[in-house]
Amino acid sequence: MARELTVGEVAARSGVTVSALHFYETRGLIASNRTAGNQRRYARDVLRRVAIIKVAQEVGIPLADIAAAFASLPEGRTPTRGDWGRLSRQWRDDLDRRIARLQGLRDGLTDCIGCGCMSIDRCPLRNPHDRLAAEGPGARRLVR
Ligand code: FES
């Protein structure tokens, strides 16, 4: 059986700071065992969990969603390749929505966004008399 890792070894191997690992642990995303001297020791599969957390965070998946996904695994096991496929499919729709929203933001920021400012020359054409205010607050062309 592989030797358990210290928090420093997990940090070095995963590229995540020790404080981030402690944070993940307080959120229930990873778990450790304690030695007789009350030091943390991690099973090696924590590296897979941390890698998945990092990737999911990079694409904007909230920590609460990652924790919920991990909690959905049988007996809290570390995701296998099959589990990872299932989890990533669950997140795909959410990612597609985020991508579409970001593309909309990217493409619309230089145009009238319907925020009510009426300060660019296209506002009288695209948001005459701030009519978009009737739809609600905020930049109406971006929040649709
Ligand atoms: S950019 Fe604000 S109303 Fe057009």
PDB file of N, CA, C and O in Angstrom, residues 17 29 33 37-38 43 54 58 62 71 73 82 116-117 133-135 139 141:
ATOM      1  N   THR A  17      -1.502  25.537  -2.772  1.00  0.00           N
ATOM      2  CA  THR A  17      -0.880  25.939  -1.515  1.00  0.00           C
ATOM      3  C   THR A  17      -1.434  25.123  -0.344  1.00  0.00           C
ATOM      4  O   THR A  17      -2.558  24.602  -0.413  1.00  0.00           O
ATOM      5  N   LEU A  29     -14.093  18.892   0.767  1.00  0.00           N
ATOM      6  CA  LEU A  29     -13.716  18.433  -0.573  1.00  0.00           C
ATOM      7  C   LEU A  29     -12.629  17.362  -0.524  1.00  0.00           C
ATOM      8  O   LEU A  29     -12.536  16.527  -1.425  1.00  0.00           O
ATOM      9  N   ASN A  33      -6.196  11.853   7.377  1.00  0.00           N
ATOM     10  CA  ASN A  33      -6.125  11.128   8.645  1.00  0.00           C
ATOM     11  C   ASN A  33      -5.135  11.879   9.521  1.00  0.00           C
ATOM     12  O   ASN A  33      -4.306  12.642   9.019  1.00  0.00           O
ATOM     13  N   GLY A  37       0.760  12.291  16.403  1.00  0.00           N
ATOM     14  CA  GLY A  37       1.201  13.647  16.726  1.00  0.00           C
ATOM     15  C   GLY A  37       0.268  14.720  16.179  1.00  0.00           C
ATOM     16  O   GLY A  37       0.638  15.886  16.103  1.00  0.00           O
ATOM     17  N   ASN A  38      -0.925  14.336  15.722  1.00  0.00           N
ATOM     18  CA  ASN A  38      -1.952  15.233  15.196  1.00  0.00           C
ATOM     19  C   ASN A  38      -1.541  15.932  13.893  1.00  0.00           C
ATOM     20  O   ASN A  38      -1.954  17.050  13.615  1.00  0.00           O
ATOM     21  N   ALA A  43      -4.230  10.146   1.793  1.00  0.00           N
ATOM     22  CA  ALA A  43      -4.078   9.042   0.846  1.00  0.00           C
ATOM     23  C   ALA A  43      -3.688   9.638  -0.504  1.00  0.00           C
ATOM     24  O   ALA A  43      -4.056  10.776  -0.825  1.00  0.00           O
ATOM     25  N   LYS A  54      -9.163  21.755  -9.105  1.00  0.00           N
ATOM     26  CA  LYS A  54      -8.488  22.851  -9.826  1.00  0.00           C
ATOM     27  C   LYS A  54      -9.075  23.053 -11.221  1.00  0.00           C
ATOM     28  O   LYS A  54      -9.340  24.183 -11.643  1.00  0.00           O
ATOM     29  N   GLU A  58     -11.156  26.283 -12.543  1.00  0.00           N
ATOM     30  CA  GLU A  58     -10.669  27.057 -13.687  1.00  0.00           C
ATOM     31  C   GLU A  58     -11.764  27.339 -14.696  1.00  0.00           C
ATOM     32  O   GLU A  58     -11.746  28.361 -15.374  1.00  0.00           O
ATOM     33  N   PRO A  62     -18.560  26.433  -9.224  1.00  0.00           N
ATOM     34  CA  PRO A  62     -18.439  26.841  -7.821  1.00  0.00           C
ATOM     35  C   PRO A  62     -18.022  25.674  -6.923  1.00  0.00           C
ATOM     36  O   PRO A  62     -18.380  24.521  -7.186  1.00  0.00           O
ATOM     37  N   ALA A  71     -19.834  14.496  -3.240  1.00  0.00           N
ATOM     38  CA  ALA A  71     -20.709  13.849  -2.253  1.00  0.00           C
ATOM     39  C   ALA A  71     -21.638  12.836  -2.920  1.00  0.00           C
ATOM     40  O   ALA A  71     -22.147  11.931  -2.262  1.00  0.00           O
ATOM     41  N   LEU A  73     -20.762  10.674  -5.049  1.00  0.00           N
ATOM     42  CA  LEU A  73     -20.040   9.440  -5.367  1.00  0.00           C
ATOM     43  C   LEU A  73     -20.254   8.421  -4.245  1.00  0.00           C
ATOM     44  O   LEU A  73     -20.333   8.790  -3.080  1.00  0.00           O
ATOM     45  N   GLY A  82     -14.481   6.926 -14.987  1.00  0.00           N
ATOM     46  CA  GLY A  82     -15.910   6.895 -15.331  1.00  0.00           C
ATOM     47  C   GLY A  82     -16.695   7.951 -14.566  1.00  0.00           C
ATOM     48  O   GLY A  82     -17.562   8.623 -15.125  1.00  0.00           O
ATOM     49  N   GLY A 116     -29.190  51.924 -19.427  1.00  0.00           N
ATOM     50  CA  GLY A 116     -29.899  53.133 -19.025  1.00  0.00           C
ATOM     51  C   GLY A 116     -29.052  54.385 -19.067  1.00  0.00           C
ATOM     52  O   GLY A 116     -29.548  55.480 -18.791  1.00  0.00           O
ATOM     53  N   CYS A 117     -27.777  54.228 -19.405  1.00  0.00           N
ATOM     54  CA  CYS A 117     -26.886  55.407 -19.380  1.00  0.00           C
ATOM     55  C   CYS A 117     -27.176  56.347 -20.548  1.00  0.00           C
ATOM     56  O   CYS A 117     -26.990  57.554 -20.429  1.00  0.00           O
ATOM     57  N   ALA A 133     -35.587  49.818 -19.792  1.00  0.00           N
ATOM     58  CA  ALA A 133     -35.766  49.902 -18.334  1.00  0.00           C
ATOM     59  C   ALA A 133     -37.056  49.213 -17.907  1.00  0.00           C
ATOM     60  O   ALA A 133     -37.161  48.728 -16.776  1.00  0.00           O
ATOM     61  N   ALA A 134     -38.033  49.133 -18.826  1.00  0.00           N
ATOM     62  CA  ALA A 134     -39.308  48.487 -18.486  1.00  0.00           C
ATOM     63  C   ALA A 134     -39.136  46.992 -18.219  1.00  0.00           C
ATOM     64  O   ALA A 134     -39.971  46.369 -17.570  1.00  0.00           O
ATOM     65  N   GLU A 135     -38.037  46.434 -18.729  1.00  0.00           N
ATOM     66  CA  GLU A 135     -37.796  44.995 -18.521  1.00  0.00           C
ATOM     67  C   GLU A 135     -37.212  44.697 -17.152  1.00  0.00           C
ATOM     68  O   GLU A 135     -37.186  43.555 -16.724  1.00  0.00           O
ATOM     69  N   ALA A 139     -28.110  45.954 -17.030  1.00  0.00           N
ATOM     70  CA  ALA A 139     -27.821  46.054 -18.463  1.00  0.00           C
ATOM     71  C   ALA A 139     -28.686  45.033 -19.192  1.00  0.00           C
ATOM     72  O   ALA A 139     -28.324  43.867 -19.323  1.00  0.00           O
ATOM     73  N   ARG A 141     -29.526  44.250 -22.165  1.00  0.00           N
ATOM     74  CA  ARG A 141     -29.067  43.473 -23.317  1.00  0.00           C
ATOM     75  C   ARG A 141     -28.072  42.385 -22.911  1.00  0.00           C
ATOM     76  O   ARG A 141     -27.851  41.456 -23.674  1.00  0.00           O
TER      77      ARG A 141
END
